[in-house]
PDB file of N, CA, C and O in Angstrom:
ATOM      1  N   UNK A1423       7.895  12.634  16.616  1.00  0.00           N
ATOM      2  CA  UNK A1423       7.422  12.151  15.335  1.00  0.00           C
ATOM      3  C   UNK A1423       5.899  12.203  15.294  1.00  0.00           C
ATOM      4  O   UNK A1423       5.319  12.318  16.374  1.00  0.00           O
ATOM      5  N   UNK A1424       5.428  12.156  14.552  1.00  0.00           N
ATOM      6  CA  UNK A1424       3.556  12.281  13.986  1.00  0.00           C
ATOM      7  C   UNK A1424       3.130  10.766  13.681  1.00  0.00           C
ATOM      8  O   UNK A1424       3.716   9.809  13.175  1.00  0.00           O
ATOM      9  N   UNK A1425       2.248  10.909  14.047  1.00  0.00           N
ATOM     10  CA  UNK A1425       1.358   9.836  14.483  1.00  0.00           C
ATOM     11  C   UNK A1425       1.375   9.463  12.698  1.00  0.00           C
ATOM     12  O   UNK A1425       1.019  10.403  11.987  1.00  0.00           O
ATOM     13  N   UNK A1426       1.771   8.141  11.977  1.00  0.00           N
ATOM     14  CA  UNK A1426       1.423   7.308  11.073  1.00  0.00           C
ATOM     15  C   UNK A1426      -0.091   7.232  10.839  1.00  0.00           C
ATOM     16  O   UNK A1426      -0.820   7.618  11.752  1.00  0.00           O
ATOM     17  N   UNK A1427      -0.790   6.638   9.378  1.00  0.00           N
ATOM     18  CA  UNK A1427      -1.960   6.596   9.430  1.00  0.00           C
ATOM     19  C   UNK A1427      -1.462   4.876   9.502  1.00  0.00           C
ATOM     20  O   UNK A1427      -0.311   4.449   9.419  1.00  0.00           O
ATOM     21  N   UNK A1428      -2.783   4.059   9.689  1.00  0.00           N
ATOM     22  CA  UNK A1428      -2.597   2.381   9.232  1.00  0.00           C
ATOM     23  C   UNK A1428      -2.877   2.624   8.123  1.00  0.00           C
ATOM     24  O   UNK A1428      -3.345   3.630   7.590  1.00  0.00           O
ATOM     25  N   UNK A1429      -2.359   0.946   7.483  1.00  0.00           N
ATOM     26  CA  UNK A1429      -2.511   0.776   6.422  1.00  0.00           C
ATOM     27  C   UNK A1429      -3.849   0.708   5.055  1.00  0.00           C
ATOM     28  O   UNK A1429      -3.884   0.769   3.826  1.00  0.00           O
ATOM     29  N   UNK A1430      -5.148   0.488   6.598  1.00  0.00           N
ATOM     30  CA  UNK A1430      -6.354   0.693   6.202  1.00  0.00           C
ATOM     31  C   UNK A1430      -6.769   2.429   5.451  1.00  0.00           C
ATOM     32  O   UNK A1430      -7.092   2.977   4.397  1.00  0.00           O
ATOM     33  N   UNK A1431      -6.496   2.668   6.753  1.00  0.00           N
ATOM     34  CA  UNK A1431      -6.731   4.265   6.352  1.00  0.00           C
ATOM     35  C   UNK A1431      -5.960   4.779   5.072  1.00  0.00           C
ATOM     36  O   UNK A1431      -6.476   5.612   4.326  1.00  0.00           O
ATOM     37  N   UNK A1432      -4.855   4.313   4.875  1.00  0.00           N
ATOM     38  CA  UNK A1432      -4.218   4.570   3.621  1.00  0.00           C
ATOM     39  C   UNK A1432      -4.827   4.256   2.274  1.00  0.00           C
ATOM     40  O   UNK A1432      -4.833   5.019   1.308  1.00  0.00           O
ATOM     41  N   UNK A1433      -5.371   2.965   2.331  1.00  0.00           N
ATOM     42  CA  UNK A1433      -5.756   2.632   1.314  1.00  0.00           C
ATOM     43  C   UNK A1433      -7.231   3.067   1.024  1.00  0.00           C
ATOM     44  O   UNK A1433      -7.603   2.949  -0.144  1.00  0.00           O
ATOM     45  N   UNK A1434      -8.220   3.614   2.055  1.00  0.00           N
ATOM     46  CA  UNK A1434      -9.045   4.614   2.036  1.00  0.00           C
ATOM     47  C   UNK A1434      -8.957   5.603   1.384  1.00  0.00           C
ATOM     48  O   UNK A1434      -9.958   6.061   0.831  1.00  0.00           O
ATOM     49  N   UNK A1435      -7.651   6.235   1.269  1.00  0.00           N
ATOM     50  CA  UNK A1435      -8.030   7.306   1.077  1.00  0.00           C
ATOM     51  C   UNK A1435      -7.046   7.368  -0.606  1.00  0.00           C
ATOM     52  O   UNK A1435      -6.794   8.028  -1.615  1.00  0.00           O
ATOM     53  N   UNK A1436      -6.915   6.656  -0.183  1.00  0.00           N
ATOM     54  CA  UNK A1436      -5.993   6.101  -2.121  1.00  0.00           C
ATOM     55  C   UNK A1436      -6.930   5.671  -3.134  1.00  0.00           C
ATOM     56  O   UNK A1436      -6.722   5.874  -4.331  1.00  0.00           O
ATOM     57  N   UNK A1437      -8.191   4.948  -2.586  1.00  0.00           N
ATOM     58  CA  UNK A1437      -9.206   4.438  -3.222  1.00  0.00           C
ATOM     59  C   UNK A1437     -10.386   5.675  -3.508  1.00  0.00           C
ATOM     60  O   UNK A1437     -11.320   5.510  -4.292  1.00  0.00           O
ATOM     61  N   UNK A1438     -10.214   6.628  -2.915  1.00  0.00           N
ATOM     62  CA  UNK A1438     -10.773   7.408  -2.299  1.00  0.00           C
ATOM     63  C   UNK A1438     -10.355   8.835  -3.868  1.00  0.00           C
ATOM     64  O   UNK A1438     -11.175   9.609  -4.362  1.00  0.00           O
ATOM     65  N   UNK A1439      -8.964   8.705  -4.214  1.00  0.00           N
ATOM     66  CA  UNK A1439      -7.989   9.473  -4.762  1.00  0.00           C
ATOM     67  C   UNK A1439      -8.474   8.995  -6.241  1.00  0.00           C
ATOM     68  O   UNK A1439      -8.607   9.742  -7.210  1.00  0.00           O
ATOM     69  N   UNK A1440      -8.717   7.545  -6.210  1.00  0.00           N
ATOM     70  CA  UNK A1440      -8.983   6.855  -8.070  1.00  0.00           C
ATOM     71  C   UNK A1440     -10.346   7.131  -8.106  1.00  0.00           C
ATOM     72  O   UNK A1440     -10.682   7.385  -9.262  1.00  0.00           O
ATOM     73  N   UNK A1441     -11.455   7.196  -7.156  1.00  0.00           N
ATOM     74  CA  UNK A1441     -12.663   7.617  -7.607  1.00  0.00           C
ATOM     75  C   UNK A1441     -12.618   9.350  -7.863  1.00  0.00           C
ATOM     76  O   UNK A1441     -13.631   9.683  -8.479  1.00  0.00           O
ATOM     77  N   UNK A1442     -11.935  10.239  -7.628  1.00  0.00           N
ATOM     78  CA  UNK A1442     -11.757  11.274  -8.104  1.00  0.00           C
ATOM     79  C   UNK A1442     -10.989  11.647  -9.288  1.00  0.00           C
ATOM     80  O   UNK A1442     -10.667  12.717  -9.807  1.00  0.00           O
ATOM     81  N   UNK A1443     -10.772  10.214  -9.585  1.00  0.00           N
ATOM     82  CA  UNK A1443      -9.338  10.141 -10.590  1.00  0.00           C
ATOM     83  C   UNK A1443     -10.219  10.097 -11.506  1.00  0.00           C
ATOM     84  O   UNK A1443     -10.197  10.932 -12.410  1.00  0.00           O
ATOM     85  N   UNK A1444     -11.547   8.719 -11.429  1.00  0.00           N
ATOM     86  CA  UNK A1444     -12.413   8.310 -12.691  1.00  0.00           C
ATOM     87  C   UNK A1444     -13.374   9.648 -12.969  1.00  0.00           C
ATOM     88  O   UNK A1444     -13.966   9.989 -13.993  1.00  0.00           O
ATOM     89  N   UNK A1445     -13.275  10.396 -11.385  1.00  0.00           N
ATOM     90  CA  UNK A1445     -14.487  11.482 -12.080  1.00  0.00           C
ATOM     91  C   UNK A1445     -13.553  12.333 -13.357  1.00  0.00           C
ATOM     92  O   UNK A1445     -13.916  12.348 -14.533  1.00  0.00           O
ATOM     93  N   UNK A1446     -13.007  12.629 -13.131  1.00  0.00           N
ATOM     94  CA  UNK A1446     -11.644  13.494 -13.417  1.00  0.00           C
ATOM     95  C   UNK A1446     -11.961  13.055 -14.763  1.00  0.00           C
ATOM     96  O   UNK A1446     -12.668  13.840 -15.396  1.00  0.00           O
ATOM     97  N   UNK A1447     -11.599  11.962 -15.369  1.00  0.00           N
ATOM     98  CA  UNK A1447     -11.405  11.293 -16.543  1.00  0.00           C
ATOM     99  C   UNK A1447     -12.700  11.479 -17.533  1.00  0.00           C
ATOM    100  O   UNK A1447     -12.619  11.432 -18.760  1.00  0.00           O
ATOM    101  N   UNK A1448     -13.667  11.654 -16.940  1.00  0.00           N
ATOM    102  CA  UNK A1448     -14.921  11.657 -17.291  1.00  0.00           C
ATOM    103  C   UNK A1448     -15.157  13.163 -17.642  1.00  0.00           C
ATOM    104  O   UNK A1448     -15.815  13.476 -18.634  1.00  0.00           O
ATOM    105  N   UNK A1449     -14.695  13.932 -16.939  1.00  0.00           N
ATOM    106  CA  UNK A1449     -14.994  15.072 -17.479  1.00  0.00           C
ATOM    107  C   UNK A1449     -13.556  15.754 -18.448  1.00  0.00           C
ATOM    108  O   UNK A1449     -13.586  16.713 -19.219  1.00  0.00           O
ATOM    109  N   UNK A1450     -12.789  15.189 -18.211  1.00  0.00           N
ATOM    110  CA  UNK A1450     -11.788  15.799 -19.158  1.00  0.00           C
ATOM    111  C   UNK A1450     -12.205  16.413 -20.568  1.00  0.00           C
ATOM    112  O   UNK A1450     -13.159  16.035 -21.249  1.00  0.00           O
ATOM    113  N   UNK A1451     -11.002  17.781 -20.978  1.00  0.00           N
ATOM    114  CA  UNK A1451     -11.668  17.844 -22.375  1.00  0.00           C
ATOM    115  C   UNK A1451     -11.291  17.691 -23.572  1.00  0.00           C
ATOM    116  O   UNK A1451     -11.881  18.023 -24.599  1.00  0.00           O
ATOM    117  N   UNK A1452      -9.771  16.917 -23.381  1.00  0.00           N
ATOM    118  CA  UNK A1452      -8.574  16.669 -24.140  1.00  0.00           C
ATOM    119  C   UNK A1452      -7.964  15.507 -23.858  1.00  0.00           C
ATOM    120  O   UNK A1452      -7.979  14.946 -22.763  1.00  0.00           O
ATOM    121  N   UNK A1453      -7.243  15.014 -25.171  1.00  0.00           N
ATOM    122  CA  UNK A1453      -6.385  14.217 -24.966  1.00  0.00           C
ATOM    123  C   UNK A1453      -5.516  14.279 -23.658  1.00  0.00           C
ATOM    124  O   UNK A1453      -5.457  13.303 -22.910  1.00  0.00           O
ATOM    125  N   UNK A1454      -4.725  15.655 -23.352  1.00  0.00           N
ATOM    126  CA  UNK A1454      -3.425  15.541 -22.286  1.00  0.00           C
ATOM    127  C   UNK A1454      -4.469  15.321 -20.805  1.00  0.00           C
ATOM    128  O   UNK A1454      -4.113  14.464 -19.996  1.00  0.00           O
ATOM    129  N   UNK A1455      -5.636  16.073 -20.552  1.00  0.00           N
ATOM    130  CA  UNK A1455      -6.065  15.812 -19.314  1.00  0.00           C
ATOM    131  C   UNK A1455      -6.236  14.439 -19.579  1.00  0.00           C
ATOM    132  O   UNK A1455      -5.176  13.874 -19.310  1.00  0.00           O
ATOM    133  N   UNK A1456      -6.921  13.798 -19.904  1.00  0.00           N
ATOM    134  CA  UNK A1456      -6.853  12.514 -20.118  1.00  0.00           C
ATOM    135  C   UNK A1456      -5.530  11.691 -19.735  1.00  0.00           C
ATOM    136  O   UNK A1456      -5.426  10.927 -18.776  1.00  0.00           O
ATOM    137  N   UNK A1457      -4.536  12.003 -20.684  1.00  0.00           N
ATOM    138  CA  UNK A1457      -3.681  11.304 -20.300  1.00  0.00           C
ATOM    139  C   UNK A1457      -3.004  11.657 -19.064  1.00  0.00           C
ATOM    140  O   UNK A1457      -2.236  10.824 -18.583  1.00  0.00           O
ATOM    141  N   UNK A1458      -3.160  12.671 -18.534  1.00  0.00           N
ATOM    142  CA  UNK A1458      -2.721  13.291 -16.916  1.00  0.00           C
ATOM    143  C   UNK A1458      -2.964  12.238 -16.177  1.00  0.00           C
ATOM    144  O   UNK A1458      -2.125  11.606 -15.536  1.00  0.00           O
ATOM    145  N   UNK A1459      -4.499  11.955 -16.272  1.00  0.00           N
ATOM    146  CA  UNK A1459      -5.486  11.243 -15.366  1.00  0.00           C
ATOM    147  C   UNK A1459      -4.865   9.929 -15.372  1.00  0.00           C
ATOM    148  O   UNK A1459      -4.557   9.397 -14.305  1.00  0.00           O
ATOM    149  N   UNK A1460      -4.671   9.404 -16.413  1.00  0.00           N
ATOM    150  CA  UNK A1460      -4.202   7.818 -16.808  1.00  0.00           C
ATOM    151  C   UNK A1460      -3.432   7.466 -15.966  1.00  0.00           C
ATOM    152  O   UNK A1460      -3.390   6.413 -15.331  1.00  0.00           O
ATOM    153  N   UNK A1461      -2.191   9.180 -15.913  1.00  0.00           N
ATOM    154  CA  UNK A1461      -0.523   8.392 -15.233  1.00  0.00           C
ATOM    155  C   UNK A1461      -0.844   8.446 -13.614  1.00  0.00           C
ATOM    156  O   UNK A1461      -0.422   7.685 -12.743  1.00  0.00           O
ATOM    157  N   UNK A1462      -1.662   9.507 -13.493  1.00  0.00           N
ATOM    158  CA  UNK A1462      -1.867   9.712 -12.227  1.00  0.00           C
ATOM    159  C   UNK A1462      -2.766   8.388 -11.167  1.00  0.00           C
ATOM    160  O   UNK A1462      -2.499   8.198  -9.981  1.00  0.00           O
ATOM    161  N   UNK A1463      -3.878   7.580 -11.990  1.00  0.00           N
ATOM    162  CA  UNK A1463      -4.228   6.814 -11.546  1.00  0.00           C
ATOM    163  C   UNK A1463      -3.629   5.122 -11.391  1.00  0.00           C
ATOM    164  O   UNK A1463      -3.948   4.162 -10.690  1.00  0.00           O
ATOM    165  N   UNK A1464      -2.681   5.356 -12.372  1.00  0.00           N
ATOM    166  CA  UNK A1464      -1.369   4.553 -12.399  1.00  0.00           C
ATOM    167  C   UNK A1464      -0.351   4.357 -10.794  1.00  0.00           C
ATOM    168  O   UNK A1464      -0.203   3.431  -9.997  1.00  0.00           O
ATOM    169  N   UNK A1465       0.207   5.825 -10.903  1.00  0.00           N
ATOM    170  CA  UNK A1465       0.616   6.293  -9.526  1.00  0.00           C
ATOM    171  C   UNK A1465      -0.128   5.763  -8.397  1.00  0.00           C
ATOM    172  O   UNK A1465       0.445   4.969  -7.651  1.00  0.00           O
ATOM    173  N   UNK A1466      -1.432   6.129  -8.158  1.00  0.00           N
ATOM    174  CA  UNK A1466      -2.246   5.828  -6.971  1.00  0.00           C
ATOM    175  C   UNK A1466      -2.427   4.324  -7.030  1.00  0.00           C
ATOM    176  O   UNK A1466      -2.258   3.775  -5.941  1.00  0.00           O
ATOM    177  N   UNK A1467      -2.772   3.426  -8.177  1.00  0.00           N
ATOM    178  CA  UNK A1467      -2.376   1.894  -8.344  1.00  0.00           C
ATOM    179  C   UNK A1467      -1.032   1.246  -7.919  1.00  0.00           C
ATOM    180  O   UNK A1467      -0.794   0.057  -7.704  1.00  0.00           O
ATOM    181  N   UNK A1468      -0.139   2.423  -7.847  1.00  0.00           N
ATOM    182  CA  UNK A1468       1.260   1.424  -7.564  1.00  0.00           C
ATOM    183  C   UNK A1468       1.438   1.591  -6.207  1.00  0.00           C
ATOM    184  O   UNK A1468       1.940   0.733  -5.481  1.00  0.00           O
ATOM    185  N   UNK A1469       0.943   2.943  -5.751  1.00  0.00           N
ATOM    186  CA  UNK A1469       1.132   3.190  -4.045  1.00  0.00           C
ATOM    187  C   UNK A1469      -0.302   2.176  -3.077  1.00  0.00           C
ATOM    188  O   UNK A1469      -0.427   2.067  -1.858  1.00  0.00           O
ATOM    189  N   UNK A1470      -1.086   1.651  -4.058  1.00  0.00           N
ATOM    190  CA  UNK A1470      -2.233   0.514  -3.174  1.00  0.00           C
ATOM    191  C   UNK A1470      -1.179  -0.378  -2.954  1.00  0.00           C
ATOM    192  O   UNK A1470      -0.629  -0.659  -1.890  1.00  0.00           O
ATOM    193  N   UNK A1471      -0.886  -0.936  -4.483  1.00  0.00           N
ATOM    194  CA  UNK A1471       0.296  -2.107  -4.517  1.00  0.00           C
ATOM    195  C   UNK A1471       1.149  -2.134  -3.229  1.00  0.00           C
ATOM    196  O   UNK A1471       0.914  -3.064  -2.458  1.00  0.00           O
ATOM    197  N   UNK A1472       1.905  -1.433  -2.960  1.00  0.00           N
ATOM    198  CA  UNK A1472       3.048  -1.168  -2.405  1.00  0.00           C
ATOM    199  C   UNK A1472       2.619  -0.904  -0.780  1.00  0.00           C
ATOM    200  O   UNK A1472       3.424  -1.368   0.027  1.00  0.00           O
ATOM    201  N   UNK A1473       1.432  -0.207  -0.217  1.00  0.00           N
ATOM    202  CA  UNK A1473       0.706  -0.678   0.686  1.00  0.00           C
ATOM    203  C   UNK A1473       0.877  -1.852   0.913  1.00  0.00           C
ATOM    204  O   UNK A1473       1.676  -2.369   1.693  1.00  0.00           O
ATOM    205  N   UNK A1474      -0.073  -2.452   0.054  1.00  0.00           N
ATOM    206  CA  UNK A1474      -0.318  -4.333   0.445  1.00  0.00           C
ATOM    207  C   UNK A1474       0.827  -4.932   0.358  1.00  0.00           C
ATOM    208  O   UNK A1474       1.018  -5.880   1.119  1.00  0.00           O
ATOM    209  N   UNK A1475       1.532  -4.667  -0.273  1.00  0.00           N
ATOM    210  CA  UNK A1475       2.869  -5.279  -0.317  1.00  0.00           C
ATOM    211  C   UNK A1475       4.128  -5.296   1.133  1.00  0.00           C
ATOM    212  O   UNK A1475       5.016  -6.111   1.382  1.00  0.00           O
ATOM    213  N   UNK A1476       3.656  -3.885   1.944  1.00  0.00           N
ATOM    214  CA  UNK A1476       3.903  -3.710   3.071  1.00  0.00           C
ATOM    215  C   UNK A1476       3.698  -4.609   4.066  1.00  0.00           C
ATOM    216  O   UNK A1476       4.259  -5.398   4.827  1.00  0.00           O
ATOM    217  N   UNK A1477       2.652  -4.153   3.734  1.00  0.00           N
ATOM    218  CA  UNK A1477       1.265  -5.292   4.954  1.00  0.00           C
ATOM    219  C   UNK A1477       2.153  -6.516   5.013  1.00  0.00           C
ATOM    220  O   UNK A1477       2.906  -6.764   5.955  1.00  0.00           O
ATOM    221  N   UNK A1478       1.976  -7.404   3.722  1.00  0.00           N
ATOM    222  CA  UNK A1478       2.844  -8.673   3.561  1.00  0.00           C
ATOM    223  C   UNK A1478       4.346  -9.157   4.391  1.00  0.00           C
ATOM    224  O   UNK A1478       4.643 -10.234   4.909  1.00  0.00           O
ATOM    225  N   UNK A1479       5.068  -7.955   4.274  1.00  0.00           N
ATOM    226  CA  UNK A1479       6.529  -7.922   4.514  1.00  0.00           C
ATOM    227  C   UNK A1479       6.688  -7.709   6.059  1.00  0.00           C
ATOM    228  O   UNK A1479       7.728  -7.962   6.668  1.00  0.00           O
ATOM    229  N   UNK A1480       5.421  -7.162   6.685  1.00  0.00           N
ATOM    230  CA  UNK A1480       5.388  -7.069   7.829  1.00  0.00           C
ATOM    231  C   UNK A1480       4.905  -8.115   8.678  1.00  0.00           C
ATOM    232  O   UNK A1480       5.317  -8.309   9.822  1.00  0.00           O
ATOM    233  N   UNK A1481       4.071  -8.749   8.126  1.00  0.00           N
ATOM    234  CA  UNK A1481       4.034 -10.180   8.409  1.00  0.00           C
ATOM    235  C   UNK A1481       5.094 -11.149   8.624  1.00  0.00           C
ATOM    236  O   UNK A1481       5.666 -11.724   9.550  1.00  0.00           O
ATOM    237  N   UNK A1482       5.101 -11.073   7.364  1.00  0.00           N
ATOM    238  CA  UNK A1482       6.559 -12.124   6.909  1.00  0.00           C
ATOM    239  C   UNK A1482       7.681 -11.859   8.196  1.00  0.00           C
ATOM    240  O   UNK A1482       8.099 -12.836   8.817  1.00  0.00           O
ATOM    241  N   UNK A1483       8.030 -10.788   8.467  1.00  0.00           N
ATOM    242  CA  UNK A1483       8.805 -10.559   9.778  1.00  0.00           C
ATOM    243  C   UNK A1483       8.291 -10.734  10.671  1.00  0.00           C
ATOM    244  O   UNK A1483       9.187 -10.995  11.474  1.00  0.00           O
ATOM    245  N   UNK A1484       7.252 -10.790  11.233  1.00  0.00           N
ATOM    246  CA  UNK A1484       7.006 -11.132  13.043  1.00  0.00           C
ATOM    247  C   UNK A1484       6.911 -12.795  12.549  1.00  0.00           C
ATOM    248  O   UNK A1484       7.693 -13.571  13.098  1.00  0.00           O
ATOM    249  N   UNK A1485       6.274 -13.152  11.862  1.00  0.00           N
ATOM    250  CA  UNK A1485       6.590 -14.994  11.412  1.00  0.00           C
ATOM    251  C   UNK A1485       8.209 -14.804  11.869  1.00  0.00           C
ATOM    252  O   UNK A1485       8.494 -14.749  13.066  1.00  0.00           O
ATOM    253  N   UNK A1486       9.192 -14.714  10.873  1.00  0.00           N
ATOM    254  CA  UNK A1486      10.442 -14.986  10.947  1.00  0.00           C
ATOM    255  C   UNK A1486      11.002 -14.674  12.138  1.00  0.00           C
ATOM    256  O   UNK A1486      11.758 -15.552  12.554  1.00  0.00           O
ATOM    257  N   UNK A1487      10.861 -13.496  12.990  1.00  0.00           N
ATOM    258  CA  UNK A1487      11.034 -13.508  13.844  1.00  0.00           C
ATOM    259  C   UNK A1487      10.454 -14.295  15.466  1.00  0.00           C
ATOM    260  O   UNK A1487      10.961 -14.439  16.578  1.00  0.00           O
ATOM    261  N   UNK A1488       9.577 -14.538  15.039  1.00  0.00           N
ATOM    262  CA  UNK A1488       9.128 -15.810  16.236  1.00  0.00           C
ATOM    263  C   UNK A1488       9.418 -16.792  15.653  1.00  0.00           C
ATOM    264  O   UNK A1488       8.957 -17.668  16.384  1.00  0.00           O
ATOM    265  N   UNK A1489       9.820 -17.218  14.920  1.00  0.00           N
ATOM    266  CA  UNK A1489      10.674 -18.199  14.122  1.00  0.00           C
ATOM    267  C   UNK A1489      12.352 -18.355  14.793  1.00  0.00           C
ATOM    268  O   UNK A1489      12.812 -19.474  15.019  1.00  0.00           O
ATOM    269  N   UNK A1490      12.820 -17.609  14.949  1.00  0.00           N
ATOM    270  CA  UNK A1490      14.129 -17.327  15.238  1.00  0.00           C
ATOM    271  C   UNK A1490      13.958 -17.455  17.122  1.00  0.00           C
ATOM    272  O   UNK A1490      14.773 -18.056  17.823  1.00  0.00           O
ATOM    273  N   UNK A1491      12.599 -16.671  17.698  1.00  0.00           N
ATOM    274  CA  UNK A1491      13.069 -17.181  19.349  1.00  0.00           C
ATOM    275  C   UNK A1491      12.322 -18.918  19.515  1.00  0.00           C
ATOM    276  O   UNK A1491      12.460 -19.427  20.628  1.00  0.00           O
ATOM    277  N   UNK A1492      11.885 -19.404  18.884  1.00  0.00           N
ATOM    278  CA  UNK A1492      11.347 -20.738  19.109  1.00  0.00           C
ATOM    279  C   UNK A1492      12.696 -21.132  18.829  1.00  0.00           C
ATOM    280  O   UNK A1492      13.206 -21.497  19.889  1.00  0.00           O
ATOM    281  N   UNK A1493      13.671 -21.241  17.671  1.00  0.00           N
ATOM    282  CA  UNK A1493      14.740 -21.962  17.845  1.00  0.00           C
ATOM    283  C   UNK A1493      15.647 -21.218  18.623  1.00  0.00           C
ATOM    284  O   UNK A1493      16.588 -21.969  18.880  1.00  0.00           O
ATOM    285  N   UNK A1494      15.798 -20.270  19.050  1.00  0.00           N
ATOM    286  CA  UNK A1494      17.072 -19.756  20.401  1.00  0.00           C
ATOM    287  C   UNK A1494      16.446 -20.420  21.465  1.00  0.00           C
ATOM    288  O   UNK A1494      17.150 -20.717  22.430  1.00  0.00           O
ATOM    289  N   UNK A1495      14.829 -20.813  21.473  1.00  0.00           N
ATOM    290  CA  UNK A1495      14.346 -20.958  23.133  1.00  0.00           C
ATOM    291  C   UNK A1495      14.712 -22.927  23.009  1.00  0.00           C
ATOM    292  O   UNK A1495      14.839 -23.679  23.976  1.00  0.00           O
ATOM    293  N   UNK A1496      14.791 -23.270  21.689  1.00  0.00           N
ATOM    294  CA  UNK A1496      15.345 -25.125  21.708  1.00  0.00           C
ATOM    295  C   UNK A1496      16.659 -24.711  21.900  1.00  0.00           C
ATOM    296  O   UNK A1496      17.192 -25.015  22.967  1.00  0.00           O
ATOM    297  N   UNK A1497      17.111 -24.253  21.303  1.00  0.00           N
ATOM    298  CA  UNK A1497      18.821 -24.279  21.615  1.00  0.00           C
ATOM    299  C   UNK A1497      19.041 -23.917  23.065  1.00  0.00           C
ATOM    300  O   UNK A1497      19.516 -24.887  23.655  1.00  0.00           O
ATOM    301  N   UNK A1498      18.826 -22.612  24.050  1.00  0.00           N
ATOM    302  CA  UNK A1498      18.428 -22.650  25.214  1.00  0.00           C
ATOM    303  C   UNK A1498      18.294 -23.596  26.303  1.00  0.00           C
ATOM    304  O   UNK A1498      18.879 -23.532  27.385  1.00  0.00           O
ATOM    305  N   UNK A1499      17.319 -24.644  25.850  1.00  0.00           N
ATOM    306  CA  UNK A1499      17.021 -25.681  26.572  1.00  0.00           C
ATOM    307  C   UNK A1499      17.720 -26.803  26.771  1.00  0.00           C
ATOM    308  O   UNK A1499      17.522 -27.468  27.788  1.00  0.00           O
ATOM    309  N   UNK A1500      18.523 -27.130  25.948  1.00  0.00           N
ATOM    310  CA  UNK A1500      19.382 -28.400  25.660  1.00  0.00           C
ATOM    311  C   UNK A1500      20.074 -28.396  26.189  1.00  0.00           C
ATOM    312  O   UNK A1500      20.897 -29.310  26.136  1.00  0.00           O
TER     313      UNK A1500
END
C-alpha cells in the first residue's frame, strides 16, 4: 500500500486548491466559468469538512477505546 498523506498535509493542499479556486473566479469570463468555480470550491469546502470531521472520529475512538480497557482492566481485577 502507499504511504497516506496526514491530515495536515491534506488540508494544505485543499486550502491550497480554494486559493486557486478564488484566482480562478477572478479571472473568469462568464457566467458558467464562474459557476464551475462556485461548485468546485464547494467540493474542496466539503472535502476540508470531512477531513476535520475525520480527525474528530478518530479521536472519539482511541477515547472509546481506552474507555473500554480501563473497564475490562476493573472487571479483571475483581
Amino acid at each position: 500500500m502507499g504511504n497516506h498523506q496526514s491530515s495536515d498535509e491534506m488540508k494544505k493542499e485543499l486550502d491550497a486548491m480554494l486559493s486557486k479556486l478564488n484566482a480562478l473566479e477572478i479571472i473568469a469570463h462568464d457566467e458558467f466559468q464562474r459557476g464551475t468555480v462556485k461548485v468546485l470550491r464547494r467540493l474542496v469546502e466539503g472535502q476540508i469538512h470531512s477531513v476535520s470531521e475525520f480527525d474528530h472520529l478518530k479521536k472519539a475512538l482511541d477515547l472509546l477505546t481506552l474507555q473500554i480497557f480501563e473497564v475490562k482492566n476493573k472487571v479483571n481485577s475483581l
